[in-house]
């Protein structure tokens, strides 16, 4: 039998990363155009390009793990139908 915990763990990890990145974007500050780029007054900045890419990558990972979970579940149901 296949282990459903592997895609489930992958899905949970990706969902956690999505939550982390979304929180980072929500609480971050955007660099001000009036401030110099090397100013020490900006403590937290959000790199929207990198964070958007991270969100998209983790969404794809979550979708892939969900599809794997559904495939394994369907296979197990089919096997139980044949042998059960």
XYZ file of N, CA and C in Angstrom:
252
model
N 0.822 -1.186 0.000
C 0.000 0.000 0.000
C 0.865 1.249 0.000
N 0.383 2.238 -0.653
C 1.086 3.519 -0.696
C 0.785 4.319 0.560
N 1.738 5.133 0.932
C 1.621 5.936 2.141
C 1.078 7.313 1.777
N -0.111 7.629 2.254
C -0.730 8.920 1.979
C -0.084 10.058 2.763
N 0.733 9.734 3.758
C 1.321 10.786 4.582
C 2.377 11.593 3.826
N 2.989 11.011 2.811
C 4.032 11.727 2.072
C 3.452 12.925 1.318
N 2.429 12.744 0.464
C 1.875 13.933 -0.195
C 1.157 14.857 0.786
N 0.586 14.301 1.845
C -0.088 15.140 2.839
C 0.917 16.041 3.547
N 2.077 15.488 3.920
C 3.126 16.298 4.550
C 3.651 17.361 3.594
N 3.823 17.014 2.339
C 4.265 17.989 1.341
C 3.264 19.114 1.162
N 1.981 18.754 1.155
C 0.927 19.765 1.039
C 0.926 20.695 2.245
N 1.028 20.118 3.439
C 1.032 20.933 4.659
C 2.245 21.860 4.710
N 3.388 21.376 4.266
C 4.601 22.195 4.249
C 4.454 23.360 3.270
N 3.894 23.085 2.093
C 3.686 24.141 1.101
C 2.663 25.163 1.606
N 1.597 24.682 2.250
C 0.585 25.595 2.799
C 1.193 26.478 3.879
N 2.066 25.911 4.682
C 2.741 26.684 5.723
C 3.629 27.769 5.103
N 4.332 27.427 4.033
C 5.176 28.407 3.353
C 4.336 29.514 2.714
N 3.175 29.150 2.178
C 2.269 30.149 1.607
C 1.815 31.112 2.693
N 1.421 30.575 3.841
C 1.003 31.421 4.965
C 2.131 32.344 5.418
N 3.337 31.803 5.513
C 4.491 32.592 5.958
C 4.756 33.744 4.989
N 4.782 33.443 3.697
C 5.067 34.476 2.706
C 3.966 35.523 2.656
N 2.715 35.087 2.738
C 1.601 36.036 2.741
C 1.672 36.947 3.962
N 2.005 36.392 5.112
C 2.152 37.201 6.331
C 3.298 38.188 6.196
N 4.374 37.728 5.584
C 5.534 38.594 5.371
C 5.160 39.787 4.498
N 4.401 39.534 3.450
C 3.962 40.614 2.568
C 3.012 41.554 3.310
N 2.099 40.982 4.071
C 1.083 41.788 4.758
C 1.680 42.708 5.820
N 2.694 42.247 6.527
C 3.247 43.062 7.600
C 4.477 43.861 7.187
N 5.008 43.596 6.011
C 6.214 44.273 5.548
C 5.937 45.699 5.119
N 6.997 46.428 4.973
C 6.897 47.794 4.477
C 7.600 47.882 3.154
N 7.053 48.667 2.283
C 7.683 48.868 0.992
C 8.714 49.973 1.114
N 9.838 49.854 0.450
C 10.833 50.921 0.517
C 10.278 52.202 -0.085
N 10.528 53.291 0.565
C 10.062 54.595 0.107
C 10.958 55.087 -1.009
N 10.368 55.692 -2.028
C 11.172 56.194 -3.143
C 11.948 57.439 -2.743
N 11.521 58.118 -1.663
C 12.227 59.313 -1.228
C 13.447 58.991 -0.363
N 13.513 57.756 0.140
C 14.642 57.364 0.982
C 15.754 56.796 0.122
N 16.995 57.048 0.504
C 18.098 56.404 -0.231
C 18.049 54.894 -0.046
N 18.501 54.176 -1.041
C 18.415 52.714 -1.000
C 19.311 52.110 0.072
N 20.350 52.805 0.499
C 21.231 52.254 1.512
C 20.926 52.823 2.897
N 19.765 53.415 3.047
C 19.384 54.026 4.325
C 19.136 52.955 5.376
N 19.605 53.214 6.585
C 19.403 52.265 7.673
C 18.064 52.489 8.358
N 17.287 53.485 7.920
C 15.992 53.748 8.528
C 14.941 52.729 8.096
N 15.192 52.022 7.012
C 14.257 50.994 6.548
C 14.685 49.669 7.166
N 13.862 49.186 8.093
C 14.219 47.945 8.780
C 13.712 46.721 8.029
N 12.464 46.737 7.645
C 11.871 45.621 6.924
C 11.412 46.107 5.568
N 11.781 45.390 4.539
C 11.277 45.695 3.208
C 10.729 44.420 2.608
N 9.819 44.597 1.705
C 9.212 43.466 1.029
C 9.699 43.467 -0.404
N 10.256 42.358 -0.825
C 10.640 42.183 -2.216
C 9.480 41.467 -2.889
N 8.585 42.262 -3.481
C 7.356 41.687 -4.032
C 7.629 40.671 -5.138
N 8.646 40.882 -5.921
C 8.953 39.927 -6.993
C 9.316 38.562 -6.415
N 10.235 38.542 -5.473
C 10.659 37.278 -4.863
C 9.516 36.622 -4.092
N 8.758 37.438 -3.365
C 7.664 36.877 -2.570
C 6.537 36.346 -3.455
N 6.272 37.018 -4.567
C 5.249 36.532 -5.505
C 5.685 35.212 -6.122
N 6.960 35.123 -6.493
C 7.482 33.869 -7.043
C 7.388 32.758 -6.004
N 7.719 33.072 -4.749
C 7.626 32.071 -3.680
C 6.183 31.600 -3.510
N 5.237 32.535 -3.562
C 3.822 32.148 -3.442
C 3.411 31.223 -4.586
N 3.799 31.579 -5.810
C 3.430 30.754 -6.964
C 4.083 29.374 -6.916
N 5.354 29.323 -6.526
C 6.042 28.029 -6.432
C 5.381 27.142 -5.387
N 5.072 27.719 -4.238
C 4.463 26.919 -3.184
C 3.041 26.506 -3.533
N 2.339 27.329 -4.299
C 1.010 26.930 -4.769
C 1.125 25.713 -5.680
N 2.111 25.730 -6.582
C 2.309 24.588 -7.481
C 2.700 23.331 -6.707
N 3.538 23.483 -5.696
C 3.925 22.339 -4.860
C 2.695 21.780 -4.139
N 1.869 22.671 -3.592
C 0.660 22.230 -2.894
C -0.282 21.504 -3.848
N -0.479 22.063 -5.039
C -1.357 21.432 -6.030
C -0.818 20.064 -6.459
N 0.483 19.953 -6.630
C 1.091 18.677 -7.029
C 0.914 17.619 -5.948
N 1.124 18.014 -4.694
C 0.954 17.064 -3.596
C -0.510 16.665 -3.426
N -1.415 17.595 -3.637
C -2.833 17.268 -3.558
C -3.218 16.280 -4.653
N -2.698 16.498 -5.856
C -2.984 15.584 -6.972
C -2.409 14.192 -6.688
N -1.203 14.134 -6.116
C -0.603 12.841 -5.756
C -1.460 12.137 -4.706
N -1.919 12.896 -3.712
C -2.780 12.339 -2.669
C -4.050 11.760 -3.279
N -4.681 12.525 -4.180
C -5.916 12.063 -4.820
C -5.672 10.819 -5.671
N -4.539 10.774 -6.362
C -4.217 9.610 -7.198
C -4.012 8.357 -6.355
N -3.250 8.497 -5.274
C -3.006 7.352 -4.388
C -4.313 6.888 -3.752
N -5.140 7.846 -3.322
C -6.419 7.504 -2.709
C -7.313 6.768 -3.701
N -7.355 7.253 -4.938
C -8.162 6.590 -5.969
C -7.663 5.185 -6.272
N -6.351 5.027 -6.314
C -5.761 3.716 -6.562
C -6.106 2.744 -5.432
N -6.008 3.212 -4.199
C -6.331 2.358 -3.056
C -7.809 1.966 -3.081
N -8.682 2.895 -3.418
C -10.122 2.569 -3.504
C -10.381 1.539 -4.590
N -9.679 1.674 -5.722
C -9.833 0.699 -6.806
C -9.342 -0.679 -6.366
N -8.218 -0.720 -5.671
C -7.688 -1.996 -5.212
C -8.615 -2.651 -4.194
N -9.183 -1.856 -3.296
C -10.120 -2.400 -2.325
C -11.385 -2.910 -3.020
N -11.772 -2.248 -4.107
C -12.938 -2.703 -4.879
C -12.688 -4.029 -5.561
N -11.463 -4.231 -6.048
C -11.099 -5.468 -6.753
C -10.901 -6.614 -5.763
N -10.173 -6.341 -4.671
C -9.812 -7.400 -3.729
C -10.720 -7.450 -2.506
N -11.565 -6.438 -2.312
C -12.384 -6.378 -1.104
C -13.705 -6.924 -1.367
